[in-house]
GROMACS .gro file of N, CA, C and O in nm:
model
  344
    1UNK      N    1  21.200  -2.449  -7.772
    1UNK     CA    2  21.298  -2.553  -7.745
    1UNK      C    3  21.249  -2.687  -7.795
    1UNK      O    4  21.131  -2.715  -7.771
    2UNK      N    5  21.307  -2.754  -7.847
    2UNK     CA    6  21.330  -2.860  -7.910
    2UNK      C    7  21.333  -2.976  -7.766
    2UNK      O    8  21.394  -2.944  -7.664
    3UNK      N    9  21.245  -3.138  -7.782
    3UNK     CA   10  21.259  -3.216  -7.681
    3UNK      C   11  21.371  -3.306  -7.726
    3UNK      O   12  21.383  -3.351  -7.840
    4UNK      N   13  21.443  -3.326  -7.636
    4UNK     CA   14  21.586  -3.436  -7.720
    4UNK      C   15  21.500  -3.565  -7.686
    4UNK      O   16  21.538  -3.643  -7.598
    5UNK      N   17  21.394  -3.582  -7.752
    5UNK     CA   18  21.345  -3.748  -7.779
    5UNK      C   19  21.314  -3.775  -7.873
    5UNK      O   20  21.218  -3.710  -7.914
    6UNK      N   21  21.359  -3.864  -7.951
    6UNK     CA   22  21.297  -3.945  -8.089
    6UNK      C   23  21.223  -4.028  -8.061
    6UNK      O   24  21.265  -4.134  -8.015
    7UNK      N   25  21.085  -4.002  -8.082
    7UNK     CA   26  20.966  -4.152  -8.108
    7UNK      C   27  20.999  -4.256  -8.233
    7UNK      O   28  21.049  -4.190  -8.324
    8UNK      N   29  20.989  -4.366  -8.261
    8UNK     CA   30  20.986  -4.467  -8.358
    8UNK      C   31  20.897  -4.556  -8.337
    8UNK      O   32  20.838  -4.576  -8.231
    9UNK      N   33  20.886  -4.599  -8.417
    9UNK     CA   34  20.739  -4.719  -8.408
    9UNK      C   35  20.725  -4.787  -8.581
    9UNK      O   36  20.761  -4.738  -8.688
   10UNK      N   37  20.664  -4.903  -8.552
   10UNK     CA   38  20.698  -4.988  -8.652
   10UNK      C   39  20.575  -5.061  -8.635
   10UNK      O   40  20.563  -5.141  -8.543
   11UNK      N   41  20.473  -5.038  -8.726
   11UNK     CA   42  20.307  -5.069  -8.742
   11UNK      C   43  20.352  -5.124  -8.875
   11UNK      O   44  20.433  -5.084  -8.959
   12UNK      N   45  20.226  -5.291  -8.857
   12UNK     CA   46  20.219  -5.353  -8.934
   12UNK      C   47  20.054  -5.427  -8.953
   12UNK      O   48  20.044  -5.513  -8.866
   13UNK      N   49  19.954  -5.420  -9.020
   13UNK     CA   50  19.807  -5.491  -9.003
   13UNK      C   51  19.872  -5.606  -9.137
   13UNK      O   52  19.902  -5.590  -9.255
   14UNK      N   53  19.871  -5.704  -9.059
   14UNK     CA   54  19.907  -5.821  -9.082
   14UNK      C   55  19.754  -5.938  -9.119
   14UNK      O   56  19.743  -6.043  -9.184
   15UNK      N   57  19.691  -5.882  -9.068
   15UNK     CA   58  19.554  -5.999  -9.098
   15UNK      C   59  19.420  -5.940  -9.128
   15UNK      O   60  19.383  -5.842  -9.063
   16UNK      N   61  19.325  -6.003  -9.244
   16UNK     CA   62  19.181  -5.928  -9.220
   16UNK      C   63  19.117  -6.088  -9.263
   16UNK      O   64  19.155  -6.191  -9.319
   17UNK      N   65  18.999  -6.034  -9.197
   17UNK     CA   66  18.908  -6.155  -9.212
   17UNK      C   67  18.758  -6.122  -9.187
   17UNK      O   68  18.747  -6.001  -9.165
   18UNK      N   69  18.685  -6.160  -9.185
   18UNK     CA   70  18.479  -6.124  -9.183
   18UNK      C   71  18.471  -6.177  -9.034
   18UNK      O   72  18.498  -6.288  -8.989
   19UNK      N   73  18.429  -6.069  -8.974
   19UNK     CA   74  18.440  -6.154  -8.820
   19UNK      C   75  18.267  -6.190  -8.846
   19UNK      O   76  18.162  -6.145  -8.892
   20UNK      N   77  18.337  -6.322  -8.770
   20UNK     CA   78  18.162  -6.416  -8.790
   20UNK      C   79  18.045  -6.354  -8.691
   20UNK      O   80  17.925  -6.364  -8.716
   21UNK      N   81  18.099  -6.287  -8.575
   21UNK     CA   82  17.950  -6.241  -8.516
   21UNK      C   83  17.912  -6.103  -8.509
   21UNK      O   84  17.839  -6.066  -8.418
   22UNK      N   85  17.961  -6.012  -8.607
   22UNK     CA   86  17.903  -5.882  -8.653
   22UNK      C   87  17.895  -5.879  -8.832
   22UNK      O   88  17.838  -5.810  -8.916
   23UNK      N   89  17.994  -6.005  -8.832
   23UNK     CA   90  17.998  -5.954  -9.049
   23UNK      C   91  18.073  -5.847  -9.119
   23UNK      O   92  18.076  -5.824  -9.240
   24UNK      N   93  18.135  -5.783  -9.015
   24UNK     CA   94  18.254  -5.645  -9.006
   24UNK      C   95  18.367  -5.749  -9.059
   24UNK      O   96  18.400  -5.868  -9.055
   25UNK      N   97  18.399  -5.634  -9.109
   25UNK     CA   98  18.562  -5.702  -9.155
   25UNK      C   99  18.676  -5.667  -9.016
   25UNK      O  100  18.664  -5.560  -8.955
   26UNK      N  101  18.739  -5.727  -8.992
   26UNK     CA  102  18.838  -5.727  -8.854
   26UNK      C  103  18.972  -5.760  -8.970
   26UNK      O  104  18.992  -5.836  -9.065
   27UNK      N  105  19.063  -5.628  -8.878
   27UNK     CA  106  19.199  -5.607  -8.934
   27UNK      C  107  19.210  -5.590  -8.788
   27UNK      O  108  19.153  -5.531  -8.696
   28UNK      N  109  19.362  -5.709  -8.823
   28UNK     CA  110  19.447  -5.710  -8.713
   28UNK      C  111  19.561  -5.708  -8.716
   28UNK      O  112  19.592  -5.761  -8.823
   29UNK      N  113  19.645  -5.679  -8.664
   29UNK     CA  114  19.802  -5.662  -8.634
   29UNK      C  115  19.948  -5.603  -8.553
   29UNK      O  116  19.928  -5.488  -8.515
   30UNK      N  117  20.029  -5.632  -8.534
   30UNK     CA  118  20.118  -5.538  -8.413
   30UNK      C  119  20.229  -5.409  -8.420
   30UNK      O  120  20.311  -5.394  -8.511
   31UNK      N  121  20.217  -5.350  -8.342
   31UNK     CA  122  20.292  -5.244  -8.348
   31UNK      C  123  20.387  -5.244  -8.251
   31UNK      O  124  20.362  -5.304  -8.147
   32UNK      N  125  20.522  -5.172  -8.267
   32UNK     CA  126  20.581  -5.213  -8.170
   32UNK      C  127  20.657  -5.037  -8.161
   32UNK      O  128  20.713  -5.008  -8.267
   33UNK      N  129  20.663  -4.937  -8.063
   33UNK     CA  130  20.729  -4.797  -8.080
   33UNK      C  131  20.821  -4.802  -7.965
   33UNK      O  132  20.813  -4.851  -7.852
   34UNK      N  133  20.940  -4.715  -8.049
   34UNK     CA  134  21.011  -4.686  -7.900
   34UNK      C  135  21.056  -4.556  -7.904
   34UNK      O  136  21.080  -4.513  -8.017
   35UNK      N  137  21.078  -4.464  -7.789
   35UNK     CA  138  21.141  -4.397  -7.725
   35UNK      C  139  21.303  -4.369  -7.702
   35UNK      O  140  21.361  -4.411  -7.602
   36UNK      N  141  21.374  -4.289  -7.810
   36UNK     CA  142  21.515  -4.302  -7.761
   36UNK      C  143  21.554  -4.107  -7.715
   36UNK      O  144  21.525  -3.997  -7.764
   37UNK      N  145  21.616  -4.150  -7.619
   37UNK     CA  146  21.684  -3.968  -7.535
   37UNK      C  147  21.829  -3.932  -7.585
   37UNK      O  148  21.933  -3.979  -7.538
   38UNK      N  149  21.820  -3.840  -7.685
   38UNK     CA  150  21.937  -3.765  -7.752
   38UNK      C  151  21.990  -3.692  -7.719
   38UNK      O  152  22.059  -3.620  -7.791
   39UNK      N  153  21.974  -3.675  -7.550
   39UNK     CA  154  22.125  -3.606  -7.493
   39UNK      C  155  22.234  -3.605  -7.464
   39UNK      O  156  22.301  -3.514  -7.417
   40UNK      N  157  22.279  -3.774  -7.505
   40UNK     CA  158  22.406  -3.797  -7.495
   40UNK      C  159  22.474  -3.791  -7.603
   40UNK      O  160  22.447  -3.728  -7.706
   41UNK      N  161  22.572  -3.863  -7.578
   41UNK     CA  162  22.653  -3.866  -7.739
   41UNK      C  163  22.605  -3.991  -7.807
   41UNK      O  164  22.637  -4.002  -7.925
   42UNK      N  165  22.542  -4.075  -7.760
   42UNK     CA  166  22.454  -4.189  -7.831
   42UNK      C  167  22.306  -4.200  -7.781
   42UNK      O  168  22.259  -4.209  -7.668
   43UNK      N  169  22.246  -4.197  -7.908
   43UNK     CA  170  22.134  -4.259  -7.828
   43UNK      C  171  22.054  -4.320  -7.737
   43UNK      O  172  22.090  -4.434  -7.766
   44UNK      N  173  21.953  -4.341  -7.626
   44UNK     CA  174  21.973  -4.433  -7.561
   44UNK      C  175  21.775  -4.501  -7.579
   44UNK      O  176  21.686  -4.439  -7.638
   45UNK      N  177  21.764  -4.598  -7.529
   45UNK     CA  178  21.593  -4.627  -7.540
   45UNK      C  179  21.571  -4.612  -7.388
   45UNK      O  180  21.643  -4.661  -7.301
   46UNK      N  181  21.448  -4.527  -7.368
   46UNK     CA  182  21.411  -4.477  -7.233
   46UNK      C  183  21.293  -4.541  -7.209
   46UNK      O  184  21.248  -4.567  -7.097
   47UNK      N  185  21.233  -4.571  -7.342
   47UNK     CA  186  21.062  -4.625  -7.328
   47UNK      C  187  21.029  -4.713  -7.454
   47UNK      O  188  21.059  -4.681  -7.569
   48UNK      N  189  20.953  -4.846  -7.414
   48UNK     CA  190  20.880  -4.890  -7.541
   48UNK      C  191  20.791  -4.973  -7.515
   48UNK      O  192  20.776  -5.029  -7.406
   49UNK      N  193  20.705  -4.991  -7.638
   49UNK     CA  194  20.580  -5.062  -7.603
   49UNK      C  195  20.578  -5.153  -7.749
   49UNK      O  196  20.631  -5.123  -7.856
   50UNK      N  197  20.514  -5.249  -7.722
   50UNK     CA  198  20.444  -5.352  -7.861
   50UNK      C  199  20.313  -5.431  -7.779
   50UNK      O  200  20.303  -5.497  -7.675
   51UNK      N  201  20.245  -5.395  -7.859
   51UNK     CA  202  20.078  -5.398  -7.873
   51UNK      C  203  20.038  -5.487  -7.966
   51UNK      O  204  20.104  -5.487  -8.070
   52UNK      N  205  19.913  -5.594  -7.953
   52UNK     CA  206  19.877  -5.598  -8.065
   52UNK      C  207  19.745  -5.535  -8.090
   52UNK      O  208  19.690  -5.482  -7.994
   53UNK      N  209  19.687  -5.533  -8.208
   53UNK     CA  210  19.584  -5.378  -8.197
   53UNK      C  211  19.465  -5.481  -8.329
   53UNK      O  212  19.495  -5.563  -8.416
   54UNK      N  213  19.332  -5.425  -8.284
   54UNK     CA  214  19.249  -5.462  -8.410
   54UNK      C  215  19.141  -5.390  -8.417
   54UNK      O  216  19.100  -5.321  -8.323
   55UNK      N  217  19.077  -5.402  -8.547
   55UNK     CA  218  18.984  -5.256  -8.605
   55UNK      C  219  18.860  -5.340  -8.650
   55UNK      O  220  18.892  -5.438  -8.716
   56UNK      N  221  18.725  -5.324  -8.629
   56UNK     CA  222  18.629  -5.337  -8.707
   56UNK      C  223  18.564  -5.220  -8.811
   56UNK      O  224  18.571  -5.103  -8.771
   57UNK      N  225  18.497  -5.248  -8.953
   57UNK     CA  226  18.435  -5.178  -8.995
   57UNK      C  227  18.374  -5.220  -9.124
   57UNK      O  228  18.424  -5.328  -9.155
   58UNK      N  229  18.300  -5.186  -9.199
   58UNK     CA  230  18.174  -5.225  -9.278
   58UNK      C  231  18.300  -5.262  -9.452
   58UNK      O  232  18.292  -5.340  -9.546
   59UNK      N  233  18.389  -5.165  -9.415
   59UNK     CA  234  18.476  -5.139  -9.546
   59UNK      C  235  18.635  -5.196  -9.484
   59UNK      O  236  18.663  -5.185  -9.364
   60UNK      N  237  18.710  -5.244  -9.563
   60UNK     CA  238  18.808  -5.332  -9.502
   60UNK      C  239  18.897  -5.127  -9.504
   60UNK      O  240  18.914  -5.053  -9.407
   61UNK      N  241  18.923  -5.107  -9.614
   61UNK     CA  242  18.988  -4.989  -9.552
   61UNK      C  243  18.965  -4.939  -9.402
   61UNK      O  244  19.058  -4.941  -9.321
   62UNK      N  245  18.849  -4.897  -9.374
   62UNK     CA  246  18.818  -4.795  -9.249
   62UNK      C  247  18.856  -4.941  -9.174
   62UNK      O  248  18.954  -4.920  -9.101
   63UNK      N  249  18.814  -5.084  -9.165
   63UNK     CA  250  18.835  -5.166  -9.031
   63UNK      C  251  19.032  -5.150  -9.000
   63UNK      O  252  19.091  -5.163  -8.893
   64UNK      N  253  19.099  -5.113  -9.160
   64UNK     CA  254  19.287  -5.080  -9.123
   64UNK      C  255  19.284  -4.947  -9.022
   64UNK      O  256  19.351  -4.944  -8.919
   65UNK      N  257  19.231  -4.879  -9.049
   65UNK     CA  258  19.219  -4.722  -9.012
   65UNK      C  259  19.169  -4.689  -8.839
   65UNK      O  260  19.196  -4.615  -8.745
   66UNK      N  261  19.069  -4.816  -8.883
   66UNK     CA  262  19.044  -4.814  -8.694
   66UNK      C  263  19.133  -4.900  -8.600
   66UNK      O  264  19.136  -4.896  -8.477
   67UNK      N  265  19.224  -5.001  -8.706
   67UNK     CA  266  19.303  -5.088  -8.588
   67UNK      C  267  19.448  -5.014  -8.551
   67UNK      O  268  19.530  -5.022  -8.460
   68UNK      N  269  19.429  -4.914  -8.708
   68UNK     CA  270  19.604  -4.846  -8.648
   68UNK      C  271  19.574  -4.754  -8.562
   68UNK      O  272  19.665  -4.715  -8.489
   69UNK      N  273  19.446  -4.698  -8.548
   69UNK     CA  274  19.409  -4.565  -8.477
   69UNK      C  275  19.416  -4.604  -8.291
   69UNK      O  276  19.466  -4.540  -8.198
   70UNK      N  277  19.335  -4.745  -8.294
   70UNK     CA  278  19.348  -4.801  -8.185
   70UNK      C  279  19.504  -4.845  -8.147
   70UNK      O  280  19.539  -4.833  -8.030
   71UNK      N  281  19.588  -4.890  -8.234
   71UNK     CA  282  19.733  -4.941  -8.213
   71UNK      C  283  19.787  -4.785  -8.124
   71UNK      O  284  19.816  -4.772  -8.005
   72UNK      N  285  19.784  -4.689  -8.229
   72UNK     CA  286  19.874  -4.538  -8.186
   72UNK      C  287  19.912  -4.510  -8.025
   72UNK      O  288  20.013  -4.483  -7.960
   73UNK      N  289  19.683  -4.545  -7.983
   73UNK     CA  290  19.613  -4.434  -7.892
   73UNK      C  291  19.712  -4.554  -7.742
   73UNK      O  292  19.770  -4.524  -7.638
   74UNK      N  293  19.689  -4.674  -7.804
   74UNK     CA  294  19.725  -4.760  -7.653
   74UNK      C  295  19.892  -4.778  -7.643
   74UNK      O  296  19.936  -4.799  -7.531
   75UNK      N  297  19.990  -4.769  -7.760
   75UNK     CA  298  20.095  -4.737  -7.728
   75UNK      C  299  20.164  -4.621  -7.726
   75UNK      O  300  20.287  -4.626  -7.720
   76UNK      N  301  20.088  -4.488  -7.731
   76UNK     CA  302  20.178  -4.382  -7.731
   76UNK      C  303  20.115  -4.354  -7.522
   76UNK      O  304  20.190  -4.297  -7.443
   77UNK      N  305  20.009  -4.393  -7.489
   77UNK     CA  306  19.976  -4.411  -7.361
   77UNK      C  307  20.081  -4.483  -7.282
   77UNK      O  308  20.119  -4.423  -7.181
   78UNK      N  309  20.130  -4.588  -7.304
   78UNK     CA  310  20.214  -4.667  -7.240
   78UNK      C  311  20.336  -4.617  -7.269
   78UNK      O  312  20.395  -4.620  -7.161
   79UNK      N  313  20.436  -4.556  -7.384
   79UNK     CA  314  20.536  -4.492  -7.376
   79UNK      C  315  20.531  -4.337  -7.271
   79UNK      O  316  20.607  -4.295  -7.184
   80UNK      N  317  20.401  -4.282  -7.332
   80UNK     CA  318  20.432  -4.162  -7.194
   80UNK      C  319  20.420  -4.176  -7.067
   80UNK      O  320  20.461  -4.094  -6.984
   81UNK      N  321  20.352  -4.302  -7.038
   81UNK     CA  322  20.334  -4.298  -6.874
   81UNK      C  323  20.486  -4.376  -6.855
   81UNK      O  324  20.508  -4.394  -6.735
   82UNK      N  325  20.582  -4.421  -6.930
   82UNK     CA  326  20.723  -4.508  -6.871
   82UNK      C  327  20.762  -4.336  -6.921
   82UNK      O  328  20.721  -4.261  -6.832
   83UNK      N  329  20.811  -4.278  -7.008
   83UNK     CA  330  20.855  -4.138  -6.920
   83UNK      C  331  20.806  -4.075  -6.841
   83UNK      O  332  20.893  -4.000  -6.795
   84UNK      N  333  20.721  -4.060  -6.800
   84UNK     CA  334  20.674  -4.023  -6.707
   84UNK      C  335  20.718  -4.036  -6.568
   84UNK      O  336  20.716  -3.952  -6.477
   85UNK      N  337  20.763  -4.177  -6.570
   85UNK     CA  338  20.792  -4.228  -6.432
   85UNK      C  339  20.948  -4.207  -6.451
   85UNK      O  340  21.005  -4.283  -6.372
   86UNK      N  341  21.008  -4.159  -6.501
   86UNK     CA  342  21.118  -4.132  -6.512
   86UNK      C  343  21.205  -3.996  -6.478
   86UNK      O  344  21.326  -3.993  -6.500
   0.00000   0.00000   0.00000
């Protein structure tokens, strides 16, 4: 069986810069996901979250990789615990 919920989410790393007290490159930026329930005849939004999220790492790639990884982990947490309570 199929869940009648569509996840969406809309990730963006908007900033990098040399953070001055490790020398890591820091990527930062916000994500924003939502939750809509497709059992009606329209859509509806049941859950959403916007975060802002940031990554350190030696290589500006991996510091994107760790801020979206961190963005995912803290808003797909906060969308399941609001279904949850539902």
């Amino acid at each position: 069986d199929a869940l009648p919920i569509l996840p969406g989410a809309d990730t963006m790393v908007d900033a990098y810069r040399s953070d001055p007290n490790t020398g890591l490159w820091l990527a930062t930026g916000n994500m924003n996901i939502t939750a809509y329930d497709l059992t009606g005849r329209f859509a509806r939004s049941i859950g959403s979250a916007n975060r802002t999220f940031s990554g350190r790492a030696e290589k500006l790639n991996d510091a994107s990789r760790a801020a979206l990884a961190n963005a995912a982990k803290v808003a797909a947490d906060v969308v399941v615990n609001q279904l949850n309570l539902k």
